Coordinates of N, CA, C and O in Angstrom, one line a residue:
F1 N 129.1 122.4 -42.7 CA 128.0 121.6 -43.2 C 127.3 122.4 -44.4 O 127.3 123.6 -44.4
S2 N 126.7 121.7 -45.3 CA 126.0 122.3 -46.3 C 124.6 122.7 -45.8 O 124.1 122.2 -44.8
R3 N 123.9 123.5 -46.5 CA 122.6 123.9 -46.2 C 121.6 122.8 -46.6 O 121.7 122.2 -47.7
P4 N 120.7 122.4 -45.7 CA 119.8 121.3 -46.0 C 118.9 121.6 -47.3 O 118.4 122.7 -47.4
I5 N 118.7 120.6 -48.1 CA 117.9 120.7 -49.3 C 116.4 120.4 -48.9 O 115.5 121.1 -49.3
F6 N 116.2 119.4 -48.1 CA 114.9 119.0 -47.7 C 114.8 119.2 -46.2 O 115.7 118.7 -45.4
L7 N 113.8 119.8 -45.7 CA 113.6 120.0 -44.2 C 112.1 120.1 -43.9 O 111.3 120.5 -44.7
I8 N 111.8 119.7 -42.7 CA 110.5 119.7 -42.1 C 109.5 118.9 -43.0 O 108.6 119.5 -43.6
N9 N 109.8 117.6 -43.1 CA 108.9 116.7 -43.9 C 108.6 115.5 -43.0 O 109.4 115.2 -42.1
E10 N 107.6 114.8 -43.4 CA 107.2 113.5 -42.7 C 106.7 112.5 -43.7 O 106.1 112.9 -44.7
A11 N 107.1 111.3 -43.5 CA 106.6 110.2 -44.4 C 106.3 109.0 -43.5 O 107.0 108.7 -42.5
H12 N 105.2 108.3 -43.9 CA 104.9 107.1 -43.2 C 104.0 106.2 -44.1 O 103.5 106.6 -45.1
G13 N 104.0 104.9 -43.7 CA 103.2 103.9 -44.4 C 103.7 103.6 -45.8 O 102.9 103.3 -46.7
A14 N 105.0 103.7 -46.0 CA 105.6 103.4 -47.3 C 106.6 102.3 -47.2 O 107.0 101.9 -46.0
L15 N 107.1 101.7 -48.3 CA 108.2 100.7 -48.2 C 109.4 101.5 -47.8 O 110.1 101.0 -46.8
F16 N 109.8 102.6 -48.4 CA 110.9 103.4 -48.1 C 110.4 104.8 -47.8 O 109.7 105.3 -48.7
C17 N 110.7 105.4 -46.7 CA 110.2 106.7 -46.4 C 111.0 107.8 -47.0 O 110.5 108.8 -47.4
A18 N 112.3 107.7 -47.0 CA 113.2 108.7 -47.6 C 114.4 108.0 -48.3 O 115.0 107.1 -47.7
F19 N 114.6 108.3 -49.5 CA 115.7 107.7 -50.3 C 116.5 108.9 -50.8 O 116.1 109.7 -51.5
L20 N 117.7 109.0 -50.3 CA 118.7 110.0 -50.6 C 119.4 109.6 -51.9 O 120.2 108.7 -51.9
V21 N 119.1 110.3 -53.0 CA 119.6 109.9 -54.3 C 121.1 110.2 -54.3 O 121.6 111.2 -53.7
P22 N 121.9 109.3 -54.9 CA 123.4 109.5 -54.9 C 123.7 110.9 -55.5 O 123.2 111.4 -56.5
K23 N 124.6 111.6 -54.8 CA 125.0 113.0 -55.1 C 126.5 113.1 -55.2 O 127.2 112.7 -54.3
R24 N 127.0 113.7 -56.2 CA 128.4 114.1 -56.2 C 128.5 115.4 -55.5 O 127.7 116.3 -55.6
G25 N 129.6 115.5 -54.8 CA 129.8 116.7 -54.0 C 130.2 116.3 -52.6 O 130.6 115.2 -52.3
T26 N 130.2 117.3 -51.7 CA 130.7 117.1 -50.4 C 129.7 116.6 -49.3 O 130.0 115.8 -48.5
C27 N 128.4 117.0 -49.4 CA 127.5 116.8 -48.3 C 126.1 116.7 -48.8 O 125.6 117.4 -49.7
W28 N 125.3 115.8 -48.1 CA 123.9 115.6 -48.3 C 123.3 115.7 -46.9 O 123.7 114.9 -46.1
Q29 N 122.4 116.7 -46.7 CA 121.9 116.8 -45.3 C 120.4 116.7 -45.4 O 119.7 117.3 -46.2
L30 N 119.8 115.9 -44.4 CA 118.4 115.8 -44.2 C 118.1 116.3 -42.8 O 118.7 115.7 -41.9
S31 N 117.2 117.2 -42.7 CA 117.0 117.9 -41.4 C 115.5 117.9 -41.1 O 114.7 118.0 -42.0
N32 N 115.2 117.8 -39.8 CA 113.8 118.0 -39.3 C 112.8 117.0 -40.1 O 111.8 117.5 -40.6
F33 N 113.2 115.8 -40.1 CA 112.4 114.8 -40.9 C 111.9 113.7 -39.9 O 112.6 113.3 -39.0
V34 N 110.7 113.2 -40.2 CA 110.1 112.2 -39.4 C 109.7 111.0 -40.3 O 109.0 111.3 -41.4
A35 N 110.1 109.8 -40.0 CA 109.8 108.6 -40.8 C 109.3 107.6 -39.8 O 110.0 107.2 -38.9
W36 N 108.0 107.1 -40.1 CA 107.5 106.1 -39.2 C 106.6 105.1 -39.9 O 106.1 105.4 -40.9
K37 N 106.6 103.9 -39.4 CA 105.9 102.8 -40.0 C 106.3 102.6 -41.5 O 105.4 102.5 -42.3
C38 N 107.6 102.6 -41.7 CA 108.1 102.3 -43.1 C 108.3 100.8 -43.1 O 109.1 100.3 -42.3
A39 N 107.7 100.1 -44.0 CA 107.8 98.7 -44.0 C 109.2 98.1 -44.2 O 109.5 97.1 -43.6
H40 N 110.0 98.8 -45.0 CA 111.4 98.3 -45.2 C 112.4 99.2 -44.5 O 113.0 98.7 -43.6
I41 N 112.6 100.4 -45.0 CA 113.7 101.3 -44.5 C 113.1 102.7 -44.3 O 112.5 103.2 -45.2
G42 N 113.4 103.3 -43.2 CA 113.0 104.7 -42.9 C 113.8 105.7 -43.7 O 113.2 106.4 -44.5
I43 N 115.1 105.7 -43.6 CA 116.0 106.6 -44.3 C 117.1 105.8 -44.9 O 117.8 105.1 -44.2
M44 N 117.3 105.9 -46.3 CA 118.3 105.1 -46.9 C 119.0 105.8 -48.0 O 118.4 106.8 -48.6
T45 N 120.2 105.4 -48.4 CA 120.9 105.8 -49.6 C 121.7 104.6 -50.1 O 122.2 103.8 -49.3
I46 N 121.8 104.5 -51.4 CA 122.6 103.5 -52.0 C 123.5 104.2 -53.0 O 123.1 105.1 -53.7
D47 N 124.8 103.8 -53.0 CA 125.8 104.4 -54.0 C 126.0 105.9 -53.7 O 126.3 106.6 -54.6
Q48 N 125.9 106.3 -52.5 CA 126.1 107.7 -52.1 C 127.6 108.0 -52.3 O 128.4 107.3 -51.9
M49 N 127.8 109.2 -52.8 CA 129.2 109.7 -53.0 C 129.5 110.9 -52.1 O 130.7 111.2 -51.9
A50 N 128.5 111.5 -51.5 CA 128.7 112.7 -50.6 C 128.6 112.2 -49.2 O 128.0 111.1 -48.9
N51 N 129.1 113.0 -48.3 CA 129.0 112.7 -46.9 C 127.5 112.9 -46.5 O 126.8 113.8 -47.1
V52 N 126.9 112.2 -45.6 CA 125.5 112.3 -45.2 C 125.4 112.8 -43.8 O 126.0 112.2 -42.9
I53 N 124.6 113.8 -43.6 CA 124.2 114.3 -42.3 C 122.8 114.2 -42.0 O 121.9 114.7 -42.8
L54 N 122.4 113.5 -41.0 CA 121.0 113.4 -40.6 C 120.9 114.2 -39.3 O 121.5 113.9 -38.3
D55 N 120.2 115.3 -39.3 CA 120.1 116.3 -38.2 C 118.6 116.4 -37.8 O 117.8 116.8 -38.6
N56 N 118.3 116.1 -36.5 CA 117.0 116.3 -36.0 C 116.0 115.4 -36.8 O 115.0 115.9 -37.2
V57 N 116.3 114.1 -37.0 CA 115.4 113.2 -37.6 C 114.9 112.3 -36.5 O 115.5 112.0 -35.5
T58 N 113.7 111.8 -36.8 CA 113.0 110.8 -35.9 C 112.6 109.7 -36.8 O 111.9 109.9 -37.8
V59 N 113.0 108.4 -36.5 CA 112.6 107.2 -37.2 C 112.1 106.3 -36.2 O 112.7 106.0 -35.1
S60 N 110.9 105.7 -36.5 CA 110.3 104.7 -35.6 C 109.5 103.7 -36.4 O 109.0 103.9 -37.5
D61 N 109.3 102.5 -35.8 CA 108.4 101.5 -36.2 C 108.7 101.1 -37.7 O 107.8 100.7 -38.4
S62 N 110.0 101.1 -38.1 CA 110.4 100.7 -39.4 C 111.3 99.4 -39.3 O 112.0 99.2 -38.3
H63 N 111.2 98.5 -40.3 CA 112.1 97.3 -40.2 C 113.5 97.7 -40.0 O 114.2 97.2 -39.1
M64 N 114.1 98.6 -40.8 CA 115.4 99.2 -40.6 C 115.2 100.7 -40.6 O 114.6 101.3 -41.4
G65 N 115.7 101.3 -39.5 CA 115.6 102.7 -39.3 C 116.4 103.5 -40.3 O 115.9 104.3 -41.1
V66 N 117.7 103.3 -40.3 CA 118.6 104.1 -41.1 C 119.6 103.1 -41.8 O 120.2 102.3 -41.1
S67 N 119.8 103.2 -43.1 CA 120.7 102.3 -43.8 C 121.4 103.2 -44.9 O 120.8 103.7 -45.8
L68 N 122.7 103.4 -44.7 CA 123.5 104.3 -45.6 C 124.6 103.5 -46.2 O 125.4 102.9 -45.6
N69 N 124.6 103.5 -47.6 CA 125.6 102.7 -48.3 C 126.3 103.7 -49.3 O 125.6 104.4 -50.0
Y70 N 127.6 103.6 -49.3 CA 128.4 104.5 -50.1 C 129.1 103.8 -51.2 O 129.5 102.6 -51.1
F71 N 129.3 104.5 -52.3 CA 130.2 104.1 -53.4 C 131.4 105.0 -53.4 O 131.3 106.2 -53.7
R72 N 132.5 104.5 -53.0 CA 133.7 105.3 -53.0 C 134.9 104.3 -53.2 O 134.8 103.1 -52.8
S73 N 135.9 104.8 -53.8 CA 137.1 103.9 -54.0 C 137.9 103.8 -52.6 O 138.7 102.9 -52.5
T74 N 137.6 104.7 -51.7 CA 138.1 104.6 -50.4 C 137.0 104.8 -49.4 O 135.9 105.2 -49.7
N75 N 137.2 104.5 -48.1 CA 136.1 104.6 -47.1 C 136.2 105.9 -46.4 O 136.0 105.9 -45.2
N76 N 136.4 107.0 -47.1 CA 136.5 108.3 -46.4 C 135.2 109.0 -46.4 O 135.1 110.2 -46.0
A77 N 134.1 108.4 -46.7 CA 132.7 109.0 -46.5 C 132.4 109.1 -45.0 O 132.7 108.2 -44.3
Q78 N 131.7 110.1 -44.7 CA 131.3 110.2 -43.3 C 129.7 110.2 -43.1 O 129.0 110.8 -44.0
S79 N 129.3 109.5 -42.1 CA 127.9 109.5 -41.8 C 127.8 110.2 -40.4 O 128.4 109.8 -39.5
T80 N 126.9 111.2 -40.3 CA 126.7 111.9 -39.1 C 125.2 111.8 -38.8 O 124.4 112.3 -39.6
I81 N 124.9 111.3 -37.6 CA 123.5 111.4 -37.1 C 123.6 112.2 -35.8 O 124.2 111.8 -34.8
M82 N 122.9 113.3 -35.8 CA 122.9 114.2 -34.6 C 121.6 114.7 -34.3 O 120.7 114.9 -35.1
N83 N 121.4 115.0 -33.0 CA 120.1 115.5 -32.5 C 118.9 114.7 -33.0 O 117.9 115.3 -33.3
S84 N 119.0 113.4 -33.0 CA 118.0 112.6 -33.6 C 117.5 111.5 -32.7 O 118.2 111.2 -31.7
R85 N 116.4 110.9 -33.0 CA 115.8 109.8 -32.2 C 115.5 108.7 -33.2 O 114.8 108.8 -34.2
I86 N 116.0 107.5 -32.8 CA 115.7 106.3 -33.6 C 115.1 105.3 -32.6 O 115.7 104.8 -31.7
Y87 N 113.8 104.9 -32.9 CA 113.1 104.0 -32.0 C 112.8 102.7 -32.7 O 112.7 102.7 -33.9
G88 N 112.6 101.7 -32.0 CA 112.2 100.4 -32.6 C 110.6 100.4 -32.7 O 110.1 101.2 -33.4
S89 N 110.0 99.6 -31.9 CA 108.5 99.5 -31.8 C 108.0 100.5 -30.8 O 108.5 100.5 -29.7
T90 N 107.0 101.3 -31.2 CA 106.3 102.2 -30.3 C 104.9 101.8 -30.2 O 104.4 100.8 -30.8
A91 N 104.1 102.6 -29.5 CA 102.6 102.3 -29.4 C 101.9 102.3 -30.8 O 100.9 101.8 -31.0
A92 N 102.6 102.9 -31.8 CA 102.0 102.9 -33.2 C 102.1 101.5 -33.8 O 101.4 101.3 -34.8
S93 N 102.8 100.6 -33.2 CA 102.9 99.3 -33.7 C 102.2 98.2 -32.9 O 102.7 97.2 -32.6
S94 N 101.0 98.6 -32.5 CA 100.3 97.7 -31.6 C 99.4 96.7 -32.3 O 99.1 95.6 -31.7
C95 N 99.0 96.9 -33.5 CA 98.1 96.0 -34.2 C 98.9 94.8 -34.8 O 100.2 94.9 -35.0
S96 N 98.3 93.7 -35.0 CA 99.0 92.5 -35.4 C 99.7 92.6 -36.8 O 100.8 92.1 -37.0
D97 N 99.1 93.4 -37.7 CA 99.8 93.6 -39.0 C 101.1 94.3 -38.8 O 102.0 94.1 -39.6
S98 N 101.3 95.2 -37.8 CA 102.5 95.9 -37.6 C 103.6 95.0 -37.1 O 104.8 95.3 -37.1
M99 N 103.2 93.9 -36.5 CA 104.2 93.0 -35.9 C 104.8 92.0 -37.0 O 105.8 91.3 -36.7
A100 N 104.2 91.9 -38.2 CA 104.6 91.0 -39.2 C 105.7 91.7 -40.0 O 105.6 92.8 -40.4
C101 N 106.7 90.9 -40.3 CA 107.8 91.4 -41.2 C 107.4 91.5 -42.6 O 106.9 90.5 -43.2
R102 N 107.5 92.7 -43.2 CA 107.2 92.8 -44.6 C 108.3 93.6 -45.3 O 108.2 94.8 -45.4
T103 N 109.3 92.9 -45.7 CA 110.5 93.6 -46.4 C 110.5 93.1 -47.8 O 110.2 92.0 -48.2
M104 N 111.0 94.0 -48.7 CA 111.0 93.6 -50.1 C 112.3 92.9 -50.5 O 113.3 93.1 -49.9
T105 N 112.2 92.1 -51.6 CA 113.3 91.4 -52.2 C 113.2 91.6 -53.7 O 112.2 92.2 -54.2
K106 N 114.1 91.1 -54.4 CA 114.1 91.2 -55.9 C 112.8 90.5 -56.4 O 112.2 90.9 -57.3
A107 N 112.5 89.3 -55.8 CA 111.3 88.5 -56.2 C 110.0 89.1 -55.6 O 109.0 88.8 -56.2
D108 N 110.1 89.9 -54.6 CA 108.9 90.4 -53.9 C 109.0 91.9 -53.7 O 109.3 92.4 -52.7
T109 N 108.8 92.6 -54.8 CA 109.0 94.1 -54.8 C 107.9 94.8 -54.0 O 108.1 96.0 -53.8
F110 N 106.8 94.2 -53.7 CA 105.8 94.8 -52.9 C 105.9 94.5 -51.4 O 105.1 95.1 -50.6
G111 N 106.9 93.7 -51.0 CA 107.1 93.5 -49.6 C 105.9 92.7 -49.0 O 105.5 93.0 -47.8
T112 N 105.4 91.7 -49.6 CA 104.3 91.0 -49.0 C 104.7 89.9 -48.1 O 103.9 89.3 -47.4
T113 N 106.0 89.6 -48.1 CA 106.6 88.5 -47.2 C 107.8 89.1 -46.5 O 108.2 90.2 -46.7
C114 N 108.4 88.3 -45.7 CA 109.6 88.7 -45.0 C 110.9 88.2 -45.7 O 111.2 87.0 -45.6
G115 N 111.5 89.1 -46.4 CA 112.8 88.7 -47.1 C 114.0 89.4 -46.4 O 114.9 89.8 -47.1
S116 N 113.9 89.7 -45.1 CA 114.9 90.4 -44.4 C 116.3 89.8 -44.4 O 116.4 88.6 -44.2
V117 N 117.3 90.6 -44.6 CA 118.7 90.1 -44.5 C 119.0 89.7 -43.0 O 120.0 89.0 -42.8
F118 N 118.2 90.2 -42.1 CA 118.4 89.9 -40.7 C 117.6 88.7 -40.2 O 117.7 88.3 -39.1
G119 N 116.8 88.1 -41.1 CA 116.0 87.0 -40.8 C 114.7 87.4 -40.1 O 114.5 88.6 -39.9
T120 N 113.9 86.4 -39.8 CA 112.6 86.7 -39.2 C 112.7 86.9 -37.6 O 111.8 87.3 -37.0
E121 N 113.9 86.7 -37.1 CA 114.1 86.8 -35.6 C 114.0 88.3 -35.2 O 113.7 88.6 -34.0
Y122 N 114.4 89.2 -36.1 CA 114.5 90.6 -35.7 C 113.5 91.4 -36.5 O 113.5 91.5 -37.7
R123 N 112.5 92.0 -35.8 CA 111.5 92.8 -36.5 C 111.9 94.2 -36.8 O 111.6 94.8 -37.8
R124 N 112.8 94.7 -35.9 CA 113.2 96.1 -36.0 C 114.7 96.2 -35.8 O 115.2 95.6 -34.9
V125 N 115.4 96.9 -36.7 CA 116.8 97.2 -36.6 C 117.0 98.7 -36.7 O 116.6 99.3 -37.7
G126 N 117.5 99.4 -35.7 CA 117.6 100.8 -35.7 C 118.5 101.4 -36.7 O 118.1 102.1 -37.7
V127 N 119.8 101.1 -36.6 CA 120.8 101.6 -37.6 C 121.6 100.5 -38.1 O 122.2 99.7 -37.4
V128 N 121.7 100.4 -39.5 CA 122.5 99.4 -40.1 C 123.8 100.2 -40.4 O 123.8 101.2 -41.0
M129 N 124.9 99.6 -39.9 CA 126.2 100.3 -40.1 C 126.5 100.6 -41.6 O 126.1 99.7 -42.4
P130 N 127.1 101.7 -41.9 CA 127.3 102.1 -43.3 C 128.2 101.0 -44.0 O 129.1 100.4 -43.4
Q131 N 127.9 100.8 -45.3 CA 128.7 100.0 -46.1 C 129.4 100.8 -47.1 O 128.9 101.8 -47.7
Y132 N 130.7 100.5 -47.4 CA 131.5 101.2 -48.3 C 131.9 100.2 -49.5 O 132.6 99.2 -49.2
L133 N 131.4 100.4 -50.6 CA 131.5 99.5 -51.8 C 132.4 100.2 -52.8 O 132.3 101.4 -53.1
N134 N 133.2 99.3 -53.5 CA 134.0 99.9 -54.6 C 133.4 99.6 -56.0 O 133.9 99.9 -57.0
R135 N 132.2 99.0 -56.0 CA 131.4 98.9 -57.2 C 129.9 99.3 -56.9 O 129.4 99.1 -55.8
A136 N 129.3 100.0 -57.8 CA 128.0 100.5 -57.6 C 126.9 99.4 -57.7 O 127.1 98.4 -58.3
K137 N 125.8 99.6 -57.0 CA 124.7 98.7 -57.0 C 123.6 99.2 -57.9 O 122.6 98.5 -58.2
T138 N 123.6 100.5 -58.3 CA 122.5 101.1 -59.1 C 123.0 101.5 -60.5 O 124.2 101.6 -60.7
C139 N 122.1 101.8 -61.4 CA 122.4 102.3 -62.7 C 122.9 103.7 -62.6 O 122.7 104.4 -61.7
N140 N 123.6 104.2 -63.6 CA 124.1 105.6 -63.8 C 125.1 106.0 -62.8 O 125.4 107.2 -62.6
V141 N 125.7 105.0 -62.0 CA 126.8 105.3 -61.1 C 127.9 104.4 -61.5 O 127.6 103.2 -61.8
D142 N 129.1 104.8 -61.4 CA 130.3 103.9 -61.7 C 130.2 103.4 -63.2 O 130.5 102.2 -63.5
G143 N 129.7 104.2 -64.1 CA 129.7 103.8 -65.5 C 128.5 103.0 -65.8 O 128.3 102.5 -67.0
G144 N 127.6 102.8 -64.9 CA 126.4 102.0 -65.2 C 126.6 100.5 -65.0 O 127.7 100.0 -65.1
L145 N 125.5 99.8 -64.8 CA 125.5 98.3 -64.7 C 125.3 97.7 -66.0 O 124.7 98.3 -66.9
P146 N 125.7 96.5 -66.3 CA 125.5 95.8 -67.5 C 124.0 95.7 -67.9 O 123.6 95.8 -69.0
V147 N 123.2 95.5 -66.8 CA 121.7 95.3 -67.1 C 121.0 96.2 -66.1 O 121.2 96.1 -64.9
C148 N 120.2 97.1 -66.6 CA 119.4 98.0 -65.7 C 117.9 97.8 -65.9 O 117.5 97.5 -67.0

């Protein structure tokens, strides 16, 4: 495993609590991190090219706890979650505002409504299974998008 770049951090009350920027190389590690009450996603990456290790992370009270998306021509990227805790709703989500879905979409970048890909039936999703894409979703990866 590679040496962690970020460790012993906490984020809460944001749309995204941790965004792992796409990295060329073998490994991206996030250790000793706490993300809670993230309106959209606790820990995420898009167009990731390195393997991702989440070690000793805690995610709770977020619409999606962990969402890892890879850009690779093959599906040989690895996601490892170890020594971690991923909770749905805890006592921190007892007020009525915490029970309302507030996820962002292209049309609602502030997350004032529920634009969840899971629909309004699911308030919390712990881990979204990794996606392996052969085309990038972001600029500056895969030669860039036609419009950024």
